[in-house]
Coordinates of C-alpha atoms in Angstrom, one line a residue:
M1 CA 16.0 -49.2 -8.3
S2 CA 18.3 -50.5 -5.5
I3 CA 19.9 -53.9 -5.7
L4 CA 18.5 -54.8 -2.3
F5 CA 14.9 -54.0 -3.4
A6 CA 15.4 -56.0 -6.6
V7 CA 16.8 -59.0 -4.9
L8 CA 14.2 -59.0 -2.2
S9 CA 11.5 -58.8 -4.8
G10 CA 13.0 -61.7 -6.7
I11 CA 13.2 -63.8 -3.5
I12 CA 9.6 -63.1 -2.7
Q13 CA 8.5 -63.8 -6.3
G14 CA 10.5 -67.0 -6.6
L15 CA 9.5 -68.5 -3.2
A16 CA 5.9 -67.4 -3.2
E17 CA 5.1 -68.3 -6.8
F18 CA 5.5 -72.0 -6.1
L19 CA 5.1 -72.3 -2.4
P20 CA 1.3 -72.1 -1.7
I21 CA 1.5 -68.7 0.0
S22 CA 0.6 -66.3 -2.9
S23 CA 3.3 -64.3 -4.6
S24 CA 0.9 -61.5 -5.6
G25 CA -0.3 -61.2 -2.0
H26 CA 3.2 -61.0 -0.6
L27 CA 4.4 -58.5 -3.2
A28 CA 1.3 -56.4 -2.5
L29 CA 2.0 -56.4 1.3
F30 CA 5.6 -55.7 0.6
E31 CA 4.6 -52.5 -1.2
N32 CA 1.8 -51.5 1.1
V33 CA 3.3 -52.1 4.5
F34 CA 6.9 -51.1 3.8
G35 CA 6.0 -48.2 1.6
T36 CA 8.1 -49.4 -1.3
N37 CA 7.5 -48.2 -4.8
K38 CA 5.4 -50.4 -7.0
V39 CA 7.4 -52.9 -8.9
P40 CA 7.9 -51.5 -12.5
M41 CA 6.1 -53.5 -15.2
N42 CA 9.4 -54.3 -16.9
F43 CA 10.8 -55.8 -13.7
D44 CA 7.7 -57.7 -12.9
I45 CA 7.8 -59.3 -16.3
L46 CA 11.4 -60.3 -15.8
L47 CA 10.6 -61.8 -12.4
H48 CA 8.0 -64.0 -14.0
I49 CA 10.4 -65.0 -16.7
G50 CA 12.8 -66.1 -13.9
T51 CA 10.2 -68.3 -12.4
L52 CA 9.2 -69.6 -15.8
L53 CA 12.8 -70.7 -16.4
A54 CA 12.7 -72.4 -13.0
V55 CA 9.8 -74.6 -14.2
F56 CA 11.7 -75.6 -17.3
V57 CA 14.7 -76.5 -15.3
V58 CA 12.8 -78.7 -12.7
Y59 CA 10.4 -80.3 -15.2
Y60 CA 12.4 -80.2 -18.4
K61 CA 12.0 -84.0 -19.1
D62 CA 8.2 -83.8 -18.8
I63 CA 8.0 -80.5 -20.7
F64 CA 10.1 -81.7 -23.6
A65 CA 8.1 -84.9 -23.8
L66 CA 4.9 -82.8 -24.2
I67 CA 6.2 -81.1 -27.4
P68 CA 6.1 -84.1 -29.7
A69 CA 3.0 -85.3 -27.9
F70 CA 1.2 -82.1 -28.8
F71 CA 2.0 -82.5 -32.5
S72 CA 1.0 -86.2 -32.5
L73 CA -2.2 -85.2 -30.7
L74 CA -2.9 -82.7 -33.5
G75 CA -2.4 -85.4 -36.1
K76 CA -5.0 -87.6 -34.4
V77 CA -7.5 -84.8 -34.0
F78 CA -7.1 -83.8 -37.7
R79 CA -7.8 -87.5 -38.6
G80 CA -11.0 -87.3 -36.6
N81 CA -9.8 -89.3 -33.6
F82 CA -11.2 -87.6 -30.5
K83 CA -11.2 -90.7 -28.2
M84 CA -9.2 -90.1 -25.0
K85 CA -8.6 -93.8 -24.6
T86 CA -6.5 -93.9 -27.7
Y87 CA -4.2 -91.1 -26.5
N88 CA -1.0 -91.9 -24.7
E89 CA -0.2 -90.3 -21.3
N90 CA 1.6 -87.2 -22.7
E91 CA -1.1 -86.6 -25.3
R92 CA -3.7 -86.8 -22.5
L93 CA -1.6 -84.3 -20.5
C94 CA -1.7 -81.9 -23.5
V95 CA -5.5 -82.2 -23.6
F96 CA -5.7 -81.6 -19.8
F97 CA -3.5 -78.5 -20.0
I98 CA -5.5 -77.0 -22.8
I99 CA -8.8 -77.6 -20.9
A100 CA -7.3 -76.2 -17.7
C101 CA -6.2 -73.0 -19.4
I102 CA -9.7 -72.2 -20.8
P103 CA -11.0 -70.7 -17.5
M104 CA -8.1 -68.3 -17.4
I105 CA -9.4 -66.3 -20.5
P106 CA -11.6 -64.0 -18.3
A107 CA -8.6 -63.1 -16.2
A108 CA -7.5 -60.7 -19.0
F109 CA -10.5 -58.5 -18.1
L110 CA -10.0 -58.6 -14.4
D111 CA -6.6 -57.0 -14.3
N112 CA -7.6 -53.5 -13.1
A113 CA -10.0 -54.8 -10.4
V114 CA -7.3 -57.2 -9.1
E115 CA -4.7 -54.5 -9.0
A116 CA -7.0 -52.2 -7.1
L117 CA -7.8 -54.9 -4.6
G118 CA -4.1 -55.4 -3.9
T119 CA -3.8 -51.8 -2.6
Y120 CA -5.9 -52.7 0.5
T121 CA -3.7 -54.4 3.0
W122 CA -6.6 -55.7 5.1
A123 CA -8.2 -57.3 2.1
V124 CA -5.0 -59.1 1.1
G125 CA -4.7 -60.2 4.7
A126 CA -8.2 -61.6 4.7
L127 CA -7.6 -63.5 1.5
L128 CA -4.4 -64.9 2.9
I129 CA -6.5 -66.3 5.8
V130 CA -8.9 -67.8 3.2
N131 CA -5.8 -69.3 1.5
A132 CA -4.8 -70.8 4.9
I133 CA -8.2 -72.4 5.3
I134 CA -7.9 -73.9 1.8
L135 CA -4.5 -75.3 2.5
F136 CA -5.7 -76.7 5.8
V137 CA -8.7 -78.4 4.2
S138 CA -6.6 -79.8 1.3
D139 CA -4.2 -81.4 3.8
K140 CA -7.1 -83.3 5.3
M141 CA -8.1 -84.9 2.0
A142 CA -7.7 -88.6 1.5
K143 CA -4.9 -89.7 -0.7
G144 CA -6.0 -90.0 -4.4
T145 CA -5.0 -92.4 -7.1
V146 CA -5.6 -90.4 -10.2
T147 CA -2.7 -89.6 -12.5
E148 CA -2.3 -88.6 -16.2
A149 CA -3.1 -92.2 -17.1
N150 CA -6.7 -92.1 -15.7
A151 CA -7.6 -88.5 -15.2
R152 CA -10.6 -87.1 -17.1
P153 CA -11.1 -83.8 -18.9
K154 CA -13.6 -82.6 -16.2
N155 CA -10.8 -83.0 -13.6
A156 CA -8.6 -80.6 -15.6
L157 CA -11.4 -78.1 -15.9
I158 CA -11.9 -78.0 -12.1
V159 CA -8.2 -77.3 -11.6
G160 CA -8.4 -74.6 -14.2
L161 CA -11.3 -73.0 -12.4
C162 CA -9.3 -73.0 -9.2
Q163 CA -6.4 -71.3 -11.0
L164 CA -8.8 -68.5 -12.1
F165 CA -9.7 -68.0 -8.5
A166 CA -6.0 -67.4 -7.8
V167 CA -5.7 -64.2 -9.8
I168 CA -6.9 -62.5 -6.6
P169 CA -3.9 -61.3 -4.5
G170 CA -3.7 -63.4 -1.4
I171 CA -4.9 -66.6 -3.0
S172 CA -2.0 -68.9 -4.0
R173 CA -2.0 -70.1 -7.6
S174 CA -0.1 -73.3 -6.7
G175 CA -2.1 -73.8 -3.5
S176 CA -5.4 -73.5 -5.3
T177 CA -4.5 -75.6 -8.2
I178 CA -2.9 -78.3 -6.0
T179 CA -6.1 -78.3 -3.9
G180 CA -8.2 -78.4 -7.0
G181 CA -6.2 -81.5 -8.1
L182 CA -6.6 -83.1 -4.7
T183 CA -10.4 -82.6 -4.8
Q184 CA -10.3 -84.6 -8.1
K185 CA -8.5 -87.4 -6.3
F186 CA -5.1 -86.7 -8.0
T187 CA -2.1 -88.2 -6.2
R188 CA -0.2 -85.5 -4.4
E189 CA 2.7 -85.9 -6.7
F190 CA 0.6 -85.5 -9.8
A191 CA -1.3 -82.6 -8.3
V192 CA 2.0 -80.7 -7.7
K193 CA 3.4 -81.6 -11.2
F194 CA 0.2 -80.6 -12.9
S195 CA 0.1 -77.3 -11.0
F196 CA 3.7 -76.4 -11.8
I197 CA 3.6 -77.1 -15.5
L198 CA 0.2 -75.4 -15.7
S199 CA 2.0 -72.2 -14.5
I200 CA 3.8 -72.1 -17.9
P201 CA 0.8 -71.0 -20.0
A202 CA -0.4 -68.7 -17.1
I203 CA 3.0 -66.9 -17.0
I204 CA 3.3 -66.7 -20.8
G205 CA -0.3 -65.4 -21.1
A206 CA 0.5 -62.7 -18.5
F207 CA 3.6 -61.8 -20.5
I208 CA 1.7 -61.4 -23.7
L209 CA -0.9 -59.2 -22.1
N210 CA 1.7 -56.9 -20.4
V211 CA 4.5 -56.8 -23.0
K212 CA 2.8 -53.9 -24.7
D213 CA 3.4 -51.8 -21.6
M214 CA 7.2 -52.5 -21.5
T215 CA 9.5 -49.6 -21.9
S216 CA 13.3 -49.3 -22.2
I217 CA 15.2 -50.3 -19.0
P218 CA 17.3 -47.4 -17.6
S219 CA 21.0 -48.3 -17.7
S220 CA 21.3 -47.8 -13.9
D221 CA 18.7 -50.5 -13.4
V222 CA 20.2 -53.2 -15.6
L223 CA 22.2 -54.8 -12.8
P224 CA 19.3 -54.8 -10.2
Y225 CA 17.0 -56.2 -12.8
V226 CA 19.4 -59.0 -13.7
L227 CA 20.1 -59.8 -10.0
G228 CA 16.4 -59.8 -9.2
T229 CA 15.6 -62.1 -12.0
V230 CA 18.4 -64.5 -11.0
A231 CA 17.0 -64.4 -7.4
A232 CA 13.5 -65.3 -8.7
F233 CA 15.0 -68.2 -10.7
V234 CA 17.1 -69.6 -7.9
C235 CA 14.4 -69.3 -5.3
G236 CA 11.8 -70.7 -7.7
V237 CA 13.9 -73.8 -8.3
A238 CA 14.4 -74.2 -4.5
A239 CA 10.7 -73.7 -3.8
M240 CA 9.7 -76.2 -6.4
K241 CA 12.1 -78.8 -5.1
L242 CA 10.9 -78.2 -1.5
L243 CA 7.2 -78.6 -2.4
I244 CA 7.9 -81.8 -4.5
F245 CA 9.6 -83.2 -1.4
I246 CA 6.8 -82.1 0.9
S247 CA 4.2 -83.6 -1.4
R248 CA 5.9 -87.0 -1.0
K249 CA 7.0 -86.9 2.6
A250 CA 5.3 -84.3 4.7
T251 CA 2.3 -82.0 5.2
F252 CA 1.2 -78.7 3.7
R253 CA 0.0 -77.6 7.2
P254 CA 2.9 -75.3 8.0
F255 CA 2.1 -73.2 5.0
S256 CA -1.5 -72.9 6.3
Y257 CA -0.3 -71.7 9.7
Y258 CA 2.1 -69.3 8.0
C259 CA -0.6 -67.7 5.8
A260 CA -3.0 -67.4 8.8
I261 CA -0.3 -65.6 10.8
I262 CA 0.6 -63.2 8.0
G263 CA -3.0 -62.7 7.1
V264 CA -4.1 -61.8 10.6
T265 CA -1.1 -59.4 10.9
A266 CA -1.9 -57.8 7.6
V267 CA -5.6 -57.3 8.6
I268 CA -4.6 -55.6 11.8
L269 CA -2.0 -53.4 10.0
G270 CA -4.5 -52.5 7.3
I271 CA -7.4 -51.7 9.7
F272 CA -5.2 -49.4 11.8
D273 CA -3.4 -48.1 8.7
I274 CA 0.0 -49.0 10.2
K275 CA 3.0 -48.7 7.9
I276 CA 6.6 -49.5 8.4
P277 CA 8.5 -47.3 5.9
I278 CA 11.8 -48.7 4.9
K279 CA 14.3 -47.1 2.4
F280 CA 15.9 -49.6 0.0

């Protein structure tokens, strides 16, 4: 693997994992249109680890606060206390994350179908257009007031169902979960925070499912793998910081326009089977 290919893959993964533009869709188009080799499983796992580390860096205070909250929540449950109103905010967040992860269980059985869909450039393009519409609609939603203090379990379930929808290449995980949160009247800041931290179990789950397919890394690929992972981490942190800023100050509409443009282009390239082979 060349260093250029590894770094470009890391940049795409890091930016598109957290910006609402679909990392799986962009990586699929990268492979389909430019004729690059499919990203090896080992490298794909490392790219996701890079983005996972980015979440821990940006939200380390919130994540570390959830660890003792999880154990205190278990203590209350074992004592027969199931009343949400008696849980503090971090304990409530733990409950919401558990509920939101439940819809992802069927994703383990969809892997082959999803991978096959990603080989069709026109299909990925069409789904990016759908993603653009989702983002455009979400930006029109009225500002909500729901946070971890007053959210309800059914709100988390809706966000989890939206995350399941995002296993399809072209549909953004962050975009769909943020939109799901906004439909539940989450504040934009809480919708973004919930989406990003919810990526942790999603990435870890994917790692567990794929770790059995890992093989030894060739010595010639060690440096490209490391640089690609670093690129995914750095770009992931930058993308998260940008989206947090946008959630407070600006609009998601530019991402909608971007996905629409890339989607239409991909549909045209796919229909006419146009490829732009590039050697990395």
